[in-house]
């Protein structure tokens, strides 16, 4: 989902568009290109790609790959036209690295803009934006200092809504719990949350808000950026009603006192025909103007320090203290988390 940018951001977008494009010869603008394979809907990043083209003269060929990105790039091999691979969830990025379809990038611009925990230690993947796993709740509840572990407490029996445990958003959270407290504690938590479910673990994150409005449940876990999409929807629409029906709380882990985040990110393809332009695109996406546009267009948290978050997110959620656990450490436990979710029958 995309939306119109606010007046200040439209001015910023215009500034980015003006850039240096006017100084580039038309022949150069037409000749340069880069191919992006993305599992994200193209519309979510199109304003950024248009700004990149206007500034650099490099045309972006966007290929939306809903499923099987790794398998497709592997099958194409050295003949693959892909220059940049973009996806959501750190696990998906690391799968690309482990699958041998990416390459390291040495870039001072990327290293200075992206904190070390949000990029691969071997510089083969880079975060572009963050989303927090937050609590949607009935507005009248008092939920100060809420911890993820609290969701398994008996007081929430029959009051919790959540999407499938095997969805990457939840698998990553369980992986983080394993990394913090071990498998036994994570299993105990999963069994407790399952016992507290008001309905089967299914649907999407926005359905949690819908079902709180409908009185089916009181609390549930969901991603932060959906709050922006719902609250920015037109008055009278279902999405706006759902967004207005919840309060949003930033849960933390007991051990670290931080909130769980996941990312969208990208890597340069191993056989990138236009490697220089691929690096140029990544560097642009973490620049201050691009991060500001990304934050408002998609309601996600910038990875670059000092870039303002969207006003709706600032008012509804604020900026969380991010869990100190490295994303790579969380990713190590994904398969273990998935097996544990099946073991307890969480999605049945």
Short mmCIF file of C-alpha atoms in Angstrom, two decimals:
data_model
loop_
_atom_site.label_atom_id
_atom_site.label_comp_id
_atom_site.label_asym_id
_atom_site.label_seq_id
_atom_site.Cartn_x
_atom_site.Cartn_y
_atom_site.Cartn_z
CA UNK A 1 0.00 0.00 0.00
CA UNK A 2 1.28 3.48 -0.86
CA UNK A 3 -0.08 6.90 -0.06
CA UNK A 4 0.34 10.55 -0.90
CA UNK A 5 3.31 12.23 0.74
CA UNK A 6 2.83 15.19 3.05
CA UNK A 7 3.70 18.67 1.82
CA UNK A 8 7.15 18.76 3.50
CA UNK A 9 8.02 15.33 2.14
CA UNK A 10 6.73 16.25 -1.34
CA UNK A 11 9.19 19.11 -1.26
CA UNK A 12 11.92 16.72 -0.18
CA UNK A 13 10.94 14.30 -2.94
CA UNK A 14 11.09 17.11 -5.48
CA UNK A 15 14.55 18.04 -4.25
CA UNK A 16 15.73 14.46 -4.66
CA UNK A 17 14.19 14.29 -8.10
CA UNK A 18 15.91 17.47 -9.19
CA UNK A 19 19.27 16.18 -7.96
CA UNK A 20 21.80 16.04 -10.74
CA UNK A 21 19.56 14.55 -13.39
CA UNK A 22 19.37 17.80 -15.32
CA UNK A 23 23.14 17.79 -15.69
CA UNK A 24 23.24 14.28 -17.16
CA UNK A 25 23.26 13.88 -20.93
CA UNK A 26 20.16 12.14 -22.25
CA UNK A 27 22.28 9.41 -23.83
CA UNK A 28 23.84 8.57 -20.48
CA UNK A 29 20.44 8.46 -18.75
CA UNK A 30 19.10 6.08 -21.36
CA UNK A 31 22.14 3.80 -21.35
CA UNK A 32 22.45 3.15 -17.60
CA UNK A 33 20.25 0.59 -15.85
CA UNK A 34 20.02 -1.77 -12.89
CA UNK A 35 17.72 -4.76 -12.37
CA UNK A 36 16.01 -5.23 -9.01
CA UNK A 37 14.46 -8.53 -7.96
CA UNK A 38 12.14 -7.87 -5.02
CA UNK A 39 9.71 -9.84 -2.88
CA UNK A 40 8.19 -6.53 -1.80
CA UNK A 41 5.35 -5.12 -3.87
CA UNK A 42 6.96 -2.77 -6.35
CA UNK A 43 4.58 0.04 -5.41
CA UNK A 44 6.06 0.19 -1.91
CA UNK A 45 9.45 1.29 -3.18
CA UNK A 46 8.57 2.93 -6.49
CA UNK A 47 8.84 6.53 -5.19
CA UNK A 48 12.39 5.75 -4.10
CA UNK A 49 13.30 4.09 -7.37
CA UNK A 50 11.92 7.04 -9.34
CA UNK A 51 13.97 9.43 -7.23
CA UNK A 52 17.08 7.29 -7.75
CA UNK A 53 16.60 7.35 -11.52
CA UNK A 54 16.05 11.12 -11.54
CA UNK A 55 19.18 11.73 -9.51
CA UNK A 56 21.55 9.29 -11.22
CA UNK A 57 20.10 8.66 -14.66
CA UNK A 58 20.07 4.94 -13.92
CA UNK A 59 16.85 3.18 -14.96
CA UNK A 60 15.56 0.55 -12.50
CA UNK A 61 14.05 -2.58 -14.03
CA UNK A 62 11.86 -4.01 -11.26
CA UNK A 63 10.95 -7.69 -11.17
CA UNK A 64 8.45 -8.70 -8.47
CA UNK A 65 9.13 -12.25 -7.25
CA UNK A 66 6.39 -13.23 -4.79
CA UNK A 67 7.85 -16.63 -3.88
CA UNK A 68 11.01 -18.60 -4.57
CA UNK A 69 13.48 -15.75 -5.00
CA UNK A 70 16.47 -17.88 -4.01
CA UNK A 71 15.39 -20.75 -6.25
CA UNK A 72 14.88 -18.44 -9.22
CA UNK A 73 18.25 -16.76 -8.94
CA UNK A 74 19.96 -20.12 -8.47
CA UNK A 75 18.25 -21.51 -11.56
CA UNK A 76 19.30 -18.51 -13.65
CA UNK A 77 22.90 -18.93 -12.54
CA UNK A 78 25.56 -16.78 -14.15
CA UNK A 79 23.05 -15.64 -16.78
CA UNK A 80 20.79 -13.99 -14.20
CA UNK A 81 19.97 -10.36 -15.02
CA UNK A 82 19.48 -9.60 -11.29
CA UNK A 83 21.71 -6.90 -9.84
CA UNK A 84 19.99 -6.26 -6.50
CA UNK A 85 17.96 -8.73 -4.42
CA UNK A 86 15.47 -7.12 -2.02
CA UNK A 87 13.32 -8.88 0.56
CA UNK A 88 11.81 -8.66 4.04
CA UNK A 89 12.93 -10.59 7.16
CA UNK A 90 16.57 -11.04 8.05
CA UNK A 91 16.19 -14.79 7.68
CA UNK A 92 15.29 -14.43 4.02
CA UNK A 93 18.35 -12.26 3.44
CA UNK A 94 20.64 -14.73 5.16
CA UNK A 95 19.09 -17.54 3.11
CA UNK A 96 20.21 -15.67 -0.01
CA UNK A 97 23.74 -15.41 1.37
CA UNK A 98 23.83 -19.04 2.45
CA UNK A 99 22.43 -20.02 -0.95
CA UNK A 100 25.45 -18.48 -2.64
CA UNK A 101 23.59 -15.91 -4.75
CA UNK A 102 25.04 -12.73 -3.21
CA UNK A 103 28.44 -11.06 -3.06
CA UNK A 104 30.24 -8.84 -0.53
CA UNK A 105 30.25 -5.07 -0.98
CA UNK A 106 32.85 -2.75 0.46
CA UNK A 107 31.16 0.65 0.75
CA UNK A 108 31.94 3.37 3.23
CA UNK A 109 28.55 4.94 2.55
CA UNK A 110 26.73 1.74 3.55
CA UNK A 111 28.92 1.03 6.56
CA UNK A 112 28.60 4.55 7.95
CA UNK A 113 24.81 4.73 7.45
CA UNK A 114 23.85 1.25 8.69
CA UNK A 115 24.71 0.16 12.25
CA UNK A 116 26.78 -3.03 12.43
CA UNK A 117 23.97 -5.20 13.90
CA UNK A 118 21.83 -4.31 10.86
CA UNK A 119 24.22 -5.59 8.18
CA UNK A 120 26.11 -8.78 7.56
CA UNK A 121 29.54 -9.01 9.16
CA UNK A 122 30.84 -10.05 5.73
CA UNK A 123 28.99 -7.14 4.04
CA UNK A 124 26.78 -9.41 1.96
CA UNK A 125 23.44 -8.04 3.17
CA UNK A 126 22.21 -4.65 4.37
CA UNK A 127 19.09 -3.52 6.21
CA UNK A 128 17.14 -0.68 4.59
CA UNK A 129 14.30 -0.23 7.09
CA UNK A 130 13.02 -1.69 10.36
CA UNK A 131 9.66 -2.74 11.77
CA UNK A 132 8.95 -3.47 15.43
CA UNK A 133 6.87 -6.39 16.72
CA UNK A 134 4.45 -4.53 18.98
CA UNK A 135 1.32 -5.18 21.03
CA UNK A 136 -2.09 -4.10 19.78
CA UNK A 137 -4.47 -3.78 22.71
CA UNK A 138 -7.92 -2.65 23.79
CA UNK A 139 -7.51 1.07 24.65
CA UNK A 140 -8.76 0.88 28.24
CA UNK A 141 -6.18 -1.68 29.38
CA UNK A 142 -3.29 -0.60 31.63
CA UNK A 143 -0.20 -2.14 30.06
CA UNK A 144 2.84 -0.23 31.28
CA UNK A 145 6.12 -2.17 31.09
CA UNK A 146 4.55 -5.04 29.14
CA UNK A 147 6.95 -7.87 28.29
CA UNK A 148 6.65 -10.42 25.48
CA UNK A 149 6.81 -13.11 28.17
CA UNK A 150 3.62 -11.66 29.77
CA UNK A 151 1.52 -12.78 26.81
CA UNK A 152 1.65 -16.35 28.17
CA UNK A 153 0.31 -15.34 31.60
CA UNK A 154 -3.03 -16.90 32.73
CA UNK A 155 -4.69 -13.45 32.90
CA UNK A 156 -4.83 -13.41 29.09
CA UNK A 157 -6.61 -16.75 28.70
CA UNK A 158 -9.05 -16.49 25.80
CA UNK A 159 -7.95 -12.91 25.08
CA UNK A 160 -5.04 -13.18 22.60
CA UNK A 161 -5.14 -12.89 18.80
CA UNK A 162 -2.14 -13.52 16.54
CA UNK A 163 -1.35 -14.63 13.00
CA UNK A 164 0.15 -18.08 12.29
CA UNK A 165 3.21 -18.98 14.31
CA UNK A 166 4.93 -20.21 11.16
CA UNK A 167 4.72 -16.78 9.55
CA UNK A 168 8.26 -15.30 9.37
CA UNK A 169 7.24 -12.37 11.60
CA UNK A 170 6.41 -14.76 14.45
CA UNK A 171 9.10 -17.34 13.72
CA UNK A 172 11.69 -14.59 14.11
CA UNK A 173 10.21 -13.58 17.46
CA UNK A 174 10.30 -17.17 18.73
CA UNK A 175 13.88 -17.45 17.49
CA UNK A 176 14.73 -14.36 19.54
CA UNK A 177 13.11 -15.91 22.61
CA UNK A 178 15.21 -19.05 22.10
CA UNK A 179 18.37 -16.95 21.75
CA UNK A 180 17.56 -15.06 24.95
CA UNK A 181 16.22 -17.80 27.22
CA UNK A 182 16.77 -21.19 25.60
CA UNK A 183 14.47 -23.67 23.90
CA UNK A 184 12.72 -24.91 27.03
CA UNK A 185 11.58 -21.42 28.03
CA UNK A 186 10.49 -20.64 24.47
CA UNK A 187 8.42 -23.84 24.37
CA UNK A 188 6.80 -22.94 27.68
CA UNK A 189 5.96 -19.50 26.27
CA UNK A 190 4.47 -20.93 23.08
CA UNK A 191 2.28 -23.34 25.05
CA UNK A 192 1.13 -20.51 27.29
CA UNK A 193 0.23 -18.22 24.39
CA UNK A 194 -1.56 -21.05 22.57
CA UNK A 195 -3.61 -21.69 25.71
CA UNK A 196 -4.53 -17.99 25.75
CA UNK A 197 -5.68 -17.75 22.13
CA UNK A 198 -9.16 -16.34 21.53
CA UNK A 199 -9.21 -17.91 18.09
CA UNK A 200 -6.95 -20.00 15.87
CA UNK A 201 -3.59 -18.42 15.04
CA UNK A 202 -4.35 -17.25 11.51
CA UNK A 203 -5.02 -14.23 9.30
CA UNK A 204 -2.82 -11.15 9.09
CA UNK A 205 -1.54 -8.51 11.48
CA UNK A 206 -4.36 -6.07 10.70
CA UNK A 207 -6.84 -8.80 11.61
CA UNK A 208 -5.59 -8.51 15.19
CA UNK A 209 -6.88 -4.91 15.30
CA UNK A 210 -10.09 -5.95 13.57
CA UNK A 211 -10.76 -8.64 16.16
CA UNK A 212 -9.98 -6.33 19.07
CA UNK A 213 -12.60 -3.94 17.68
CA UNK A 214 -14.99 -6.88 17.32
CA UNK A 215 -14.51 -7.93 20.94
CA UNK A 216 -12.97 -11.29 20.03
CA UNK A 217 -9.72 -10.57 21.84
CA UNK A 218 -8.08 -7.90 23.99
CA UNK A 219 -4.44 -8.07 22.89
CA UNK A 220 -2.23 -9.41 20.11
CA UNK A 221 1.14 -9.08 18.44
CA UNK A 222 1.56 -7.33 15.09
CA UNK A 223 4.03 -5.21 13.14
CA UNK A 224 4.36 -1.50 13.79
CA UNK A 225 3.99 -0.24 10.22
CA UNK A 226 0.44 -1.60 9.89
CA UNK A 227 -0.56 0.97 12.51
CA UNK A 228 0.43 3.75 10.12
CA UNK A 229 -1.46 2.21 7.21
CA UNK A 230 -4.63 1.78 9.26
CA UNK A 231 -4.61 5.17 10.97
CA UNK A 232 -3.87 6.96 7.68
CA UNK A 233 -6.78 5.28 5.90
CA UNK A 234 -9.80 7.30 4.87
CA UNK A 235 -12.35 8.12 7.56
CA UNK A 236 -15.14 5.56 7.64
CA UNK A 237 -13.18 2.72 6.07
CA UNK A 238 -12.76 -0.57 7.91
CA UNK A 239 -9.00 -0.10 8.13
CA UNK A 240 -9.40 3.31 9.79
CA UNK A 241 -11.90 1.88 12.29
CA UNK A 242 -9.46 -0.91 13.17
CA UNK A 243 -6.59 1.53 13.64
CA UNK A 244 -8.66 3.83 15.83
CA UNK A 245 -9.82 0.91 17.98
CA UNK A 246 -6.42 0.01 19.44
CA UNK A 247 -3.66 1.33 21.61
CA UNK A 248 -0.13 0.29 20.70
CA UNK A 249 2.41 -0.81 23.29
CA UNK A 250 6.12 -1.49 22.80
CA UNK A 251 6.79 -4.83 24.54
CA UNK A 252 10.28 -5.76 25.64
CA UNK A 253 12.20 -8.92 26.43
CA UNK A 254 12.80 -9.47 30.12
CA UNK A 255 16.50 -10.11 29.63
CA UNK A 256 17.46 -7.21 27.36
CA UNK A 257 14.74 -4.64 28.02
CA UNK A 258 14.55 -4.12 24.25
CA UNK A 259 11.83 -4.47 21.61
CA UNK A 260 12.08 -7.07 18.85
CA UNK A 261 12.62 -5.65 15.36
CA UNK A 262 12.90 -7.19 11.93
CA UNK A 263 13.99 -5.59 8.70
CA UNK A 264 13.59 -5.14 5.01
CA UNK A 265 16.93 -5.27 3.24
CA UNK A 266 18.90 -6.04 0.14
CA UNK A 267 22.04 -7.60 -1.26
CA UNK A 268 24.03 -7.35 -4.49
CA UNK A 269 23.50 -10.44 -6.64
CA UNK A 270 26.51 -12.69 -7.12
CA UNK A 271 26.49 -12.39 -10.91
CA UNK A 272 25.21 -8.79 -11.09
CA UNK A 273 25.79 -7.55 -14.67
CA UNK A 274 25.61 -3.94 -13.42
CA UNK A 275 27.44 -4.25 -10.12
CA UNK A 276 28.47 -0.59 -9.88
CA UNK A 277 24.89 0.55 -10.36
CA UNK A 278 23.70 -2.04 -7.85
CA UNK A 279 25.99 -0.59 -5.19
CA UNK A 280 24.92 2.90 -6.20
CA UNK A 281 21.25 1.96 -5.65
CA UNK A 282 21.92 0.53 -2.20
CA UNK A 283 23.90 3.62 -1.21
CA UNK A 284 21.05 5.83 -2.37
CA UNK A 285 18.47 3.83 -0.40
CA UNK A 286 20.29 4.56 2.87
CA UNK A 287 20.87 8.24 2.10
CA UNK A 288 19.05 10.77 4.29
CA UNK A 289 16.49 11.86 1.65
CA UNK A 290 15.67 8.28 0.68
CA UNK A 291 15.36 7.13 4.28
CA UNK A 292 12.98 10.01 4.99
CA UNK A 293 10.84 9.10 1.99
CA UNK A 294 10.87 5.43 2.96
CA UNK A 295 9.79 6.24 6.52
CA UNK A 296 6.76 8.20 5.41
CA UNK A 297 5.72 6.08 2.44
CA UNK A 298 5.84 2.77 4.33
CA UNK A 299 5.63 3.77 8.03
CA UNK A 300 8.82 1.86 8.82
CA UNK A 301 11.71 2.91 11.02
CA UNK A 302 14.78 4.28 9.22
CA UNK A 303 18.05 2.41 9.73
CA UNK A 304 20.00 5.64 9.41
CA UNK A 305 20.34 7.60 12.64
CA UNK A 306 18.91 11.11 12.74
CA UNK A 307 16.13 10.55 10.18
CA UNK A 308 12.67 11.44 11.51
CA UNK A 309 10.01 8.75 11.76
CA UNK A 310 6.53 9.25 10.36
CA UNK A 311 4.31 11.49 12.55
CA UNK A 312 1.61 8.83 12.88
CA UNK A 313 4.17 6.29 14.11
CA UNK A 314 5.76 8.88 16.39
CA UNK A 315 2.40 9.65 18.02
CA UNK A 316 1.04 6.10 18.16
CA UNK A 317 4.17 4.13 19.03
CA UNK A 318 7.26 6.27 19.30
CA UNK A 319 10.78 4.99 18.81
CA UNK A 320 11.49 1.73 20.62
CA UNK A 321 14.63 0.76 22.43
CA UNK A 322 15.78 -1.97 20.06
CA UNK A 323 16.66 -5.40 21.43
CA UNK A 324 20.44 -5.65 21.61
CA UNK A 325 20.49 -9.21 20.28
CA UNK A 326 22.16 -9.21 16.81
CA UNK A 327 19.83 -10.17 13.98
CA UNK A 328 22.32 -12.78 12.84
CA UNK A 329 22.02 -14.47 16.24
CA UNK A 330 18.23 -14.55 15.92
CA UNK A 331 18.49 -16.02 12.42
CA UNK A 332 20.57 -18.94 13.72
CA UNK A 333 17.53 -20.19 15.64
CA UNK A 334 14.88 -19.91 12.89
CA UNK A 335 14.73 -23.62 12.04
CA UNK A 336 14.69 -24.48 15.73
CA UNK A 337 11.84 -22.01 16.24
CA UNK A 338 9.85 -23.42 13.33
CA UNK A 339 10.23 -26.97 14.66
CA UNK A 340 9.13 -25.83 18.11
CA UNK A 341 6.03 -24.11 16.72
CA UNK A 342 5.04 -27.39 15.06
CA UNK A 343 5.87 -29.39 18.19
CA UNK A 344 3.37 -27.50 20.33
CA UNK A 345 0.75 -27.46 17.55
CA UNK A 346 0.56 -23.68 17.71
CA UNK A 347 -1.21 -23.26 14.37
CA UNK A 348 -3.67 -26.14 14.80
#
